[in-house]
Amino acid sequence: MSDPETEFLEIFRDEARERLDRMVDTLLGLESGQPPPDAVDSLFREAHTLKGAAAMLELDGVRTLAHAIEEILEAARAQDGGVPEEAVDPLLRAVDCLRRQIVDGTGDGADLVSELGAVRTRLQTPETSDEITPAAPPTSMDGVHPERQRTIRVPAEKVDRLLDLVGETALHRRRLDHALGNSAVGRQAVADELGTGERLLDDLQDAAVGMRTLPLSSIVGGFPRAVRDVALAEGKEVELATRGTETELDRVILEGLSDPIVHLLRNAVAHGIELPDERERRGKPRGGLVVLSADQRGAVVVITVSDDGAGVPQSLLEDAEKAGSLAEVLARPGFSTAASVSELSGRGVGLDAVKAHVEAVGGSMEASSRPGEGTAFELRLPLTLALLDVLLVERGGHVFGIPLTNVEEGVEVEESLVLEGKTALRVRDRSVPLGDLAGLLRAPTAPLSERAPAVIVATSGRRRALRCDRLLGEEQVVVKSLGPLLSSLPAYLGAAILGDGRVALLLEPGYLVRAEGDDVVRSVAAAEPARAPKVLVVEDSFTVRELQRSILEAAGYRVKTAHDGRDGLNSVTSDEEIDLVVTDVEMPEMDGIELTRAIRAHPQRSSLPIVIVTSRASDEDERLGIEAGADAYMVKRNFEQQALLETVHRLVGR
Amino acid sequence: MPGSPPALLGVRNLRGAVLPVVRLAAVVGAQGGEAPKRVLVVEEESGAAAGFAIDEVLDVGEIGGVDEAADSALLTSQMLTDGGELVGLLDVGRVLAVVRGGATP
């Protein structure tokens, strides 16, 4: 591939074409008197984005003209919100001129810049009617322009279709090998052709994947400058380090990623890194470090922007604890860690926009921070297609794949030792924690045979030996997403379809080394599934009661029911297995509030979690319920099973 | 499938894609369903596909008189009477939401 600068220019051309097309559509809509509702804002956004990218690529002509467009729109917005008729034509010509400069590398926008300037002046002082400076005809410069790659634009679906077909062809190829078996041996000509076919298929696969992906390095070109500019403006000393920028990302995702990353980098410099004197006082080097790194983890690419600055204030960390996510807290619309918006971060996107963007492409954003040590933002982005080399292993009749980069070796287990109640394996004078793969995944299955092998999995400095029934061998697989229904399971990266049509579940190495070790040992002894928590549903309406029972049972809980508070209290005192109570408020005999009070006053069961589900929605009722000692209060009107399950899960941890 | 929500039977290969299969009987609280024979492929509005393990397909038809009054039952968004028989109309999105809600690590 060519150098990053040229690659980024190609991407910018593609992006700019789309933006300019949209601007023309909007302007034509204005001219015909049927503008889209947010015409001015959308024109402004497009021009602003083009300006930003052009500045980074040092395309000064484009930047200046885009800026002039932006200014005229700002003036229009300040007047009455609409684009005046007389401005439409010069704007259209300006868009054309931008297109010539960006796409063909020809033309000069200087005349248009002054023309737009004149229009703007008139807009700002509407009563004076200045003379319009006629625009010079576009000058065609057929002379030298930068050499560039020829580009064709193809809808993404077509490339995806091609990729699917390549994947299917690879599977077909494996089935063919399987079917031919040994019959091809001894027939040299056939064997040779098969070998050639395999090489061609590999090349084809690489070429097809290359159409869909680009390395992160293709957009990092302007980042050092962005960091330097902010550092200079803020009076700070900052170094930008990049790691893993050869990581390939989906082109479509990559194209929109430049602005969000620049925002995170600027944030890190402006709000993360302290002033040099301040750092010195805290015993840190005067210069701060901002690290941009990328890392492929199965079907996800993680891009991290971290700094070694002050970290976010303790109060925010406490908020984050409550909200469950620091990213959530920092990305609240309108929230800014800066006391004042600095000149450089200017009109750029906010953290909420970064989060929204990442989520729009199917990813997620996470943040972590340690006071005094720094802050890190993680963008987890899906890779629509990923090829992964895995080691296939079998346990309990299932086939699992472990990324080969995380496999240290496969070993025979001859003797294990027990340290502090945990089993470990001795491998070349090193002790590695040993576990059963099935235990780790909480899969009830037959115990391992005595000679069962183990795979040593390592990631981020931790390792663990996992025993399974058989090691099946290495294979390159196409990673497929498990879909929204299963993507929340932390143990899996995705799945792959094997040559024989079976599905292999791909395991997340991080989960394998970190998941609870206790479960492993216990399930090696006896693969007994953990007993499900038991929920008591107290409700006088038969329908609601049975409904809640079915929801809870479907989620794997054991359920007992009671038809009023008195009945419920009897169950609580007589059945020790009850782990949680879900109760209605209005019931005959004893209502939910009385039941709650009675449980709280009970000598043995006073700490039982209680969820009140009621049709009473007033704050006063909620206060009564909480005061009586309920752990959660939910209103039936907007009662959602998901919310109930989440609450129950939170309280009894299943 | 290890660690998956209890209402999930597993995943299978559907023409090269990975399809999660839901134990429908467990979700709706029906009897039996121990050895479902067929998988009905459904698609959510968001485009996510899933399979429902079922005993058999009785009929495919258009729905006529829908009784919207019974929308309090959460999984069946509506009930309709078909030739005197009460038929629950499953809300695919809600069924899948229930399955998701029961996920364990």
Short mmCIF file of C-alpha atoms in Angstrom, two decimals, chain A residues 335-585:
data_model
loop_
_atom_site.label_atom_id
_atom_site.label_comp_id
_atom_site.label_asym_id
_atom_site.label_seq_id
_atom_site.Cartn_x
_atom_site.Cartn_y
_atom_site.Cartn_z
CA PHE A 335 -21.15 18.17 30.30
CA SER A 336 -17.65 19.50 30.00
CA THR A 337 -14.61 18.94 32.15
CA ALA A 338 -13.27 22.25 30.98
CA ALA A 339 -14.12 25.34 32.97
CA SER A 340 -14.11 27.27 29.70
CA VAL A 341 -14.25 26.05 26.15
CA SER A 342 -10.81 26.59 24.77
CA GLU A 343 -10.31 28.16 21.38
CA LEU A 344 -9.06 24.98 19.79
CA SER A 345 -11.71 22.56 20.92
CA GLY A 346 -14.00 25.27 19.57
CA ARG A 347 -17.07 24.03 17.81
CA GLY A 348 -15.84 20.48 17.59
CA VAL A 349 -17.85 17.49 18.66
CA GLY A 350 -18.43 16.86 22.35
CA LEU A 351 -17.86 13.66 24.25
CA ASP A 352 -21.57 12.91 23.95
CA ALA A 353 -21.20 13.15 20.18
CA VAL A 354 -18.19 10.81 20.28
CA LYS A 355 -20.23 8.28 22.24
CA ALA A 356 -23.23 8.69 19.95
CA HIS A 357 -21.03 8.22 16.90
CA VAL A 358 -19.39 5.08 18.24
CA GLU A 359 -22.76 3.65 19.19
CA ALA A 360 -24.20 4.50 15.80
CA VAL A 361 -21.68 2.18 14.15
CA GLY A 362 -22.51 -0.59 16.61
CA GLY A 363 -19.67 0.03 19.05
CA SER A 364 -19.43 1.25 22.61
CA MET A 365 -17.34 3.67 24.63
CA GLU A 366 -15.86 3.00 28.03
CA ALA A 367 -13.80 5.20 30.29
CA SER A 368 -11.65 4.60 33.32
CA SER A 369 -9.69 6.96 35.50
CA ARG A 370 -7.43 6.92 38.54
CA PRO A 371 -6.96 10.12 40.50
CA GLY A 372 -3.47 11.46 39.91
CA GLU A 373 -2.59 8.74 37.40
CA GLY A 374 -4.65 9.50 34.33
CA THR A 375 -7.72 8.73 32.28
CA ALA A 376 -8.34 6.28 29.45
CA PHE A 377 -11.12 6.15 26.89
CA GLU A 378 -11.82 2.90 25.07
CA LEU A 379 -13.73 2.82 21.82
CA ARG A 380 -14.85 -0.73 21.11
CA LEU A 381 -15.67 -1.00 17.43
CA PRO A 382 -17.09 -3.97 15.58
CA LEU A 383 -15.15 -5.44 12.70
CA THR A 384 -17.73 -6.49 10.16
CA LEU A 385 -15.36 -9.13 8.99
CA ALA A 386 -12.50 -10.68 10.75
CA LEU A 387 -10.33 -13.63 10.02
CA LEU A 388 -8.86 -15.20 13.07
CA ASP A 389 -6.37 -18.01 13.56
CA VAL A 390 -7.67 -20.19 16.35
CA LEU A 391 -6.84 -23.39 18.17
CA LEU A 392 -9.90 -25.60 18.18
CA VAL A 393 -10.56 -27.66 21.28
CA GLU A 394 -13.42 -29.91 22.34
CA ARG A 395 -15.11 -30.08 25.73
CA GLY A 396 -18.39 -31.77 26.56
CA GLY A 397 -19.24 -32.29 22.89
CA HIS A 398 -18.87 -28.57 22.03
CA VAL A 399 -16.13 -27.18 19.81
CA PHE A 400 -14.43 -24.01 21.06
CA GLY A 401 -11.89 -21.77 19.37
CA ILE A 402 -9.16 -19.90 21.24
CA PRO A 403 -7.29 -17.11 19.38
CA LEU A 404 -3.90 -18.55 18.49
CA THR A 405 -2.08 -15.38 19.51
CA ASN A 406 -3.18 -16.10 23.07
CA VAL A 407 -2.26 -19.77 23.11
CA GLU A 408 1.17 -20.47 24.57
CA GLU A 409 1.14 -24.22 24.20
CA GLY A 410 -0.85 -27.39 24.63
CA VAL A 411 0.43 -29.67 27.37
CA GLU A 412 -0.26 -33.06 28.87
CA VAL A 413 -1.28 -32.91 32.49
CA GLU A 414 0.82 -35.40 34.42
CA GLU A 415 0.56 -34.03 37.90
CA SER A 416 -1.03 -30.96 39.37
CA LEU A 417 -0.41 -29.35 42.71
CA VAL A 418 -2.79 -27.61 45.04
CA LEU A 419 -1.79 -24.19 46.34
CA GLU A 420 -4.05 -22.38 48.81
CA GLY A 421 -6.94 -24.53 47.75
CA LYS A 422 -6.42 -23.83 44.05
CA THR A 423 -5.12 -26.28 41.51
CA ALA A 424 -2.03 -25.37 39.57
CA LEU A 425 0.09 -26.94 36.91
CA ARG A 426 3.84 -26.99 36.84
CA VAL A 427 5.19 -26.09 33.39
CA ARG A 428 8.95 -25.76 33.10
CA ASP A 429 9.42 -24.60 36.69
CA ARG A 430 6.57 -22.15 36.45
CA SER A 431 3.28 -22.63 38.20
CA VAL A 432 0.18 -21.89 36.12
CA PRO A 433 -3.36 -21.95 37.58
CA LEU A 434 -5.23 -24.95 36.23
CA GLY A 435 -8.94 -25.12 35.50
CA ASP A 436 -11.58 -27.02 33.58
CA LEU A 437 -12.90 -25.18 30.53
CA ALA A 438 -16.42 -26.47 31.21
CA GLY A 439 -16.25 -25.23 34.80
CA LEU A 440 -15.16 -21.81 33.66
CA LEU A 441 -18.12 -21.60 31.28
CA ARG A 442 -20.46 -23.08 33.91
CA ALA A 443 -21.43 -25.87 31.59
CA PRO A 444 -22.65 -28.97 33.36
CA THR A 445 -20.93 -31.87 31.64
CA ALA A 446 -19.13 -35.12 32.23
CA PRO A 447 -15.92 -34.98 34.27
CA LEU A 448 -12.60 -34.91 32.44
CA SER A 449 -10.68 -38.06 31.82
CA GLU A 450 -7.41 -38.46 33.69
CA ARG A 451 -5.28 -37.92 30.62
CA ALA A 452 -7.17 -34.81 29.45
CA PRO A 453 -4.77 -32.25 27.92
CA ALA A 454 -4.58 -28.58 28.83
CA VAL A 455 -4.10 -25.41 26.79
CA ILE A 456 -2.09 -22.57 28.28
CA VAL A 457 -3.84 -19.30 27.50
CA ALA A 458 -2.09 -15.99 28.14
CA THR A 459 -3.18 -12.40 27.85
CA SER A 460 -2.05 -9.11 29.39
CA GLY A 461 0.51 -10.83 31.56
CA ARG A 462 -1.81 -13.43 33.06
CA ARG A 463 -2.00 -17.07 32.13
CA ARG A 464 -4.12 -20.05 32.92
CA ALA A 465 -4.05 -23.69 31.90
CA LEU A 466 -7.44 -24.96 30.75
CA ARG A 467 -8.24 -28.63 30.53
CA CYS A 468 -10.48 -29.97 27.80
CA ASP A 469 -11.34 -33.34 26.28
CA ARG A 470 -9.31 -32.99 23.09
CA LEU A 471 -7.18 -30.52 21.14
CA LEU A 472 -8.44 -30.53 17.56
CA GLY A 473 -5.86 -28.33 15.81
CA GLU A 474 -5.37 -24.91 14.29
CA GLU A 475 -7.69 -23.31 11.80
CA GLN A 476 -8.29 -19.93 10.22
CA VAL A 477 -11.92 -19.00 10.71
CA VAL A 478 -14.23 -16.17 9.73
CA VAL A 479 -15.48 -14.57 12.92
CA LYS A 480 -19.25 -14.18 12.97
CA SER A 481 -21.11 -12.10 15.49
CA LEU A 482 -23.33 -13.91 17.96
CA GLY A 483 -25.95 -11.21 17.42
CA PRO A 484 -27.67 -8.94 19.93
CA LEU A 485 -29.25 -11.87 21.78
CA LEU A 486 -25.90 -13.25 22.90
CA SER A 487 -23.37 -10.49 22.43
CA SER A 488 -23.57 -9.57 26.11
CA LEU A 489 -21.98 -12.87 27.15
CA PRO A 490 -18.46 -11.93 28.22
CA ALA A 491 -17.01 -15.38 27.61
CA TYR A 492 -17.36 -15.27 23.82
CA LEU A 493 -15.84 -13.24 21.01
CA GLY A 494 -18.18 -14.67 18.45
CA ALA A 495 -18.68 -17.90 16.59
CA ALA A 496 -17.36 -19.57 13.47
CA ILE A 497 -18.80 -22.09 11.08
CA LEU A 498 -16.39 -24.98 10.59
CA GLY A 499 -15.73 -26.93 7.42
CA ASP A 500 -18.10 -29.68 8.48
CA GLY A 501 -20.90 -27.18 9.17
CA ARG A 502 -20.55 -27.30 12.95
CA VAL A 503 -20.52 -24.07 14.95
CA ALA A 504 -17.43 -23.34 17.05
CA LEU A 505 -17.78 -20.82 19.87
CA LEU A 506 -14.81 -18.46 19.98
CA LEU A 507 -13.59 -17.76 23.49
CA GLU A 508 -12.48 -14.38 24.83
CA PRO A 509 -8.94 -14.88 26.21
CA GLY A 510 -9.41 -12.12 28.78
CA TYR A 511 -12.37 -13.98 30.24
CA LEU A 512 -10.49 -17.27 30.24
CA VAL A 513 -7.65 -15.94 32.37
CA ARG A 514 -9.70 -13.73 34.66
CA ALA A 515 -13.00 -15.55 35.30
CA GLU A 516 -13.61 -16.83 38.82
CA GLY A 517 -11.20 -19.62 39.66
CA ASP A 518 -13.31 -21.14 42.43
CA ASP A 519 -15.97 -22.32 40.07
CA VAL A 520 -13.35 -24.18 38.14
CA VAL A 521 -12.17 -26.37 40.96
CA ARG A 522 -15.65 -27.08 42.21
CA SER A 523 -16.94 -28.13 38.84
CA VAL A 524 -13.94 -30.32 38.16
CA ALA A 525 -15.03 -32.28 41.20
CA ALA A 526 -18.70 -32.36 40.29
CA ALA A 527 -20.22 -30.56 37.36
CA GLU A 528 -23.35 -29.60 39.26
CA PRO A 529 -25.17 -26.49 38.08
CA ALA A 530 -25.51 -23.79 40.71
CA ARG A 531 -28.94 -23.71 42.35
CA ALA A 532 -31.09 -20.93 40.94
CA PRO A 533 -32.29 -18.24 43.38
CA LYS A 534 -35.89 -18.62 44.54
CA VAL A 535 -38.26 -15.67 44.17
CA LEU A 536 -41.55 -15.28 46.06
CA VAL A 537 -44.21 -13.45 44.04
CA VAL A 538 -46.93 -11.93 46.25
CA GLU A 539 -49.84 -10.70 44.14
CA ASP A 540 -53.64 -10.98 44.41
CA SER A 541 -54.31 -10.82 40.66
CA PHE A 542 -54.01 -14.28 39.15
CA THR A 543 -53.01 -12.93 35.72
CA VAL A 544 -50.26 -10.68 37.00
CA ARG A 545 -49.02 -13.40 39.34
CA GLU A 546 -48.73 -16.01 36.60
CA LEU A 547 -47.22 -13.49 34.25
CA GLN A 548 -44.50 -12.60 36.71
CA ARG A 549 -43.96 -16.28 37.35
CA SER A 550 -43.44 -16.99 33.66
CA ILE A 551 -41.06 -14.06 33.22
CA LEU A 552 -38.96 -15.07 36.20
CA GLU A 553 -38.98 -18.77 35.37
CA ALA A 554 -37.98 -18.07 31.78
CA ALA A 555 -35.00 -16.19 33.15
CA GLY A 556 -34.02 -19.27 35.17
CA TYR A 557 -35.33 -18.41 38.64
CA ARG A 558 -37.31 -20.75 40.84
CA VAL A 559 -40.63 -19.14 41.71
CA LYS A 560 -43.12 -19.54 44.54
CA THR A 561 -46.35 -17.54 44.66
CA ALA A 562 -48.61 -16.16 47.38
CA HIS A 563 -52.01 -14.46 46.92
CA ASP A 564 -51.77 -11.81 49.65
CA GLY A 565 -49.42 -10.37 52.24
CA ARG A 566 -50.47 -12.79 54.99
CA ASP A 567 -49.92 -15.78 52.72
CA GLY A 568 -46.60 -14.26 51.62
CA LEU A 569 -45.38 -13.76 55.17
CA ASN A 570 -46.18 -17.41 55.93
CA SER A 571 -44.07 -18.50 52.96
CA VAL A 572 -41.18 -16.28 53.97
CA THR A 573 -41.09 -17.68 57.49
CA SER A 574 -41.61 -21.31 56.48
CA ASP A 575 -39.48 -21.55 53.33
CA GLU A 576 -35.82 -20.78 53.99
CA GLU A 577 -34.91 -21.08 50.34
CA ILE A 578 -36.65 -17.84 49.36
CA ASP A 579 -33.99 -15.35 48.27
CA LEU A 580 -36.14 -12.40 47.22
CA VAL A 581 -39.73 -11.11 47.42
CA VAL A 582 -41.63 -9.35 44.63
CA THR A 583 -44.84 -7.89 46.03
CA ASP A 584 -47.88 -5.89 44.96
CA VAL A 585 -49.13 -3.11 47.27
#
